[in-house]
Amino acid sequence: MAKTALVAGVSGVVGSATAALLAAEGWEVLGVARRLPAQTGVTPIAVDLHDAAALALALAEVKPEAVFITTWSRQATEAENIRVNAAMVRNLLNGLRPAGSVRHVALVTGLKHYLGPFEAYGKGTLPQTPFREDQGRLDVENFYYAQEDEVFTAAQRDGFTWSIHRPHTVIGKAVGNAMNMGTTLAVYATLCRETGRPFRFPGSAAQWNGLTDVTDARLLARHLLWAATTPAAINQAFNVVNGDVFRWNWMWARLAEWLDLDPAPFDGSVLPLEEQMEEDAPIWREIAEREGLFEPDLGRLASPWHTDADLGRPIEVVTDMSKSRRLGFTAYQPTDDAFFDPFAEFRADRLIP
């Protein structure tokens, strides 16, 4: 019989990739999100994780063995991020508790575990890179820590195992996602071509010249499934990256070539995408109408603020995956293909011209 999984945040870049993999592997997949696009092999549960009562009602008849939490809600301050996002995890696990079916919970967080929250991102005293899982929490409030604590508390209370997954920047396909560098750069390139603006790296010299890595959403999905089904991986926190490293001064030219643009020279100054794209919503709507694109709302496709946070960091950021390798996870994803494959999907699905 097929195992049953519940994916919270199934409409997002990580949740959709995870649901697709689970369905392909023969799992029965329940997908939770406020807005649910049709997805093959997924039974939708349209509910808001903020609403504990509605969530408990929506989950009353479901009995998942594995739960994958791949979502968060951006708030104005870190204090609000902590309050809201901890409650979302708590509401979900409380809503599933009466059935007693949950055997494993996987929580996706990220490198803000090491870099700090957005209010103090990449500042102060940070752990040495490459980041390793045994580098503990920073002495600062962080909603990732609050989410983890909710999982740990529920696991001790209800007897399920857990895994924490810390990807670097996730590259994949999703519309309406709060953190989506792949779509943001594809849209930025389209706007540069339309307006004649140079396709210029918007970030810092440290990112342009330093080594870095990212995480393909498909590889992250494989890691989530591996941890949920591998006894040696239970009750562990893991970094998750593609397995290669690159410099943006190489990758930017690769992206430009695929997107049919010439890369502009980089002069070392930061030129944030949020500033560059601030007035671009009407232009994007015109492009979408002319080209017959699926999504005319620029805000549903691009997340320039998040891409700026990643590309503007003043330090080199690379991530160690030795822990997973030692336990048997050997999957690898070339990062240029992690961009190119979604770019091709964006064109095929009429998200970009």
mmCIF file of N, CA, C and O in Angstrom, residues 78 169 189 203 246 263 327:
data_model
loop_
_atom_site.group_PDB
_atom_site.id
_atom_site.type_symbol
_atom_site.label_atom_id
_atom_site.label_comp_id
_atom_site.label_asym_id
_atom_site.label_seq_id
_atom_site.Cartn_x
_atom_site.Cartn_y
_atom_site.Cartn_z
ATOM 1 N N GLU A 78 11.262 40.682 12.850
ATOM 2 C CA GLU A 78 11.630 39.323 13.222
ATOM 3 C C GLU A 78 10.775 38.832 14.385
ATOM 4 O O GLU A 78 10.452 37.641 14.460
ATOM 5 N N THR A 169 20.167 29.151 -1.230
ATOM 6 C CA THR A 169 19.143 29.699 -2.123
ATOM 7 C C THR A 169 18.540 28.582 -2.969
ATOM 8 O O THR A 169 19.262 27.847 -3.638
ATOM 9 N N ALA A 189 15.872 39.654 -16.592
ATOM 10 C CA ALA A 189 16.471 39.603 -17.923
ATOM 11 C C ALA A 189 15.479 40.042 -18.996
ATOM 12 O O ALA A 189 15.829 40.774 -19.930
ATOM 13 N N GLY A 203 24.512 42.564 -7.189
ATOM 14 C CA GLY A 203 24.956 42.342 -5.829
ATOM 15 C C GLY A 203 26.321 42.905 -5.502
ATOM 16 O O GLY A 203 26.820 43.841 -6.137
ATOM 17 N N PHE A 246 30.524 27.659 -7.327
ATOM 18 C CA PHE A 246 30.761 28.527 -8.491
ATOM 19 C C PHE A 246 31.006 29.940 -8.011
ATOM 20 O O PHE A 246 30.799 30.262 -6.826
ATOM 21 N N PRO A 263 26.072 39.988 -20.964
ATOM 22 C CA PRO A 263 26.236 40.431 -19.581
ATOM 23 C C PRO A 263 26.943 41.777 -19.529
ATOM 24 O O PRO A 263 27.932 41.996 -20.231
ATOM 25 N N LEU A 327 26.265 9.640 5.576
ATOM 26 C CA LEU A 327 25.108 8.794 5.873
ATOM 27 C C LEU A 327 24.472 8.190 4.619
ATOM 28 O O LEU A 327 23.471 7.488 4.711
#
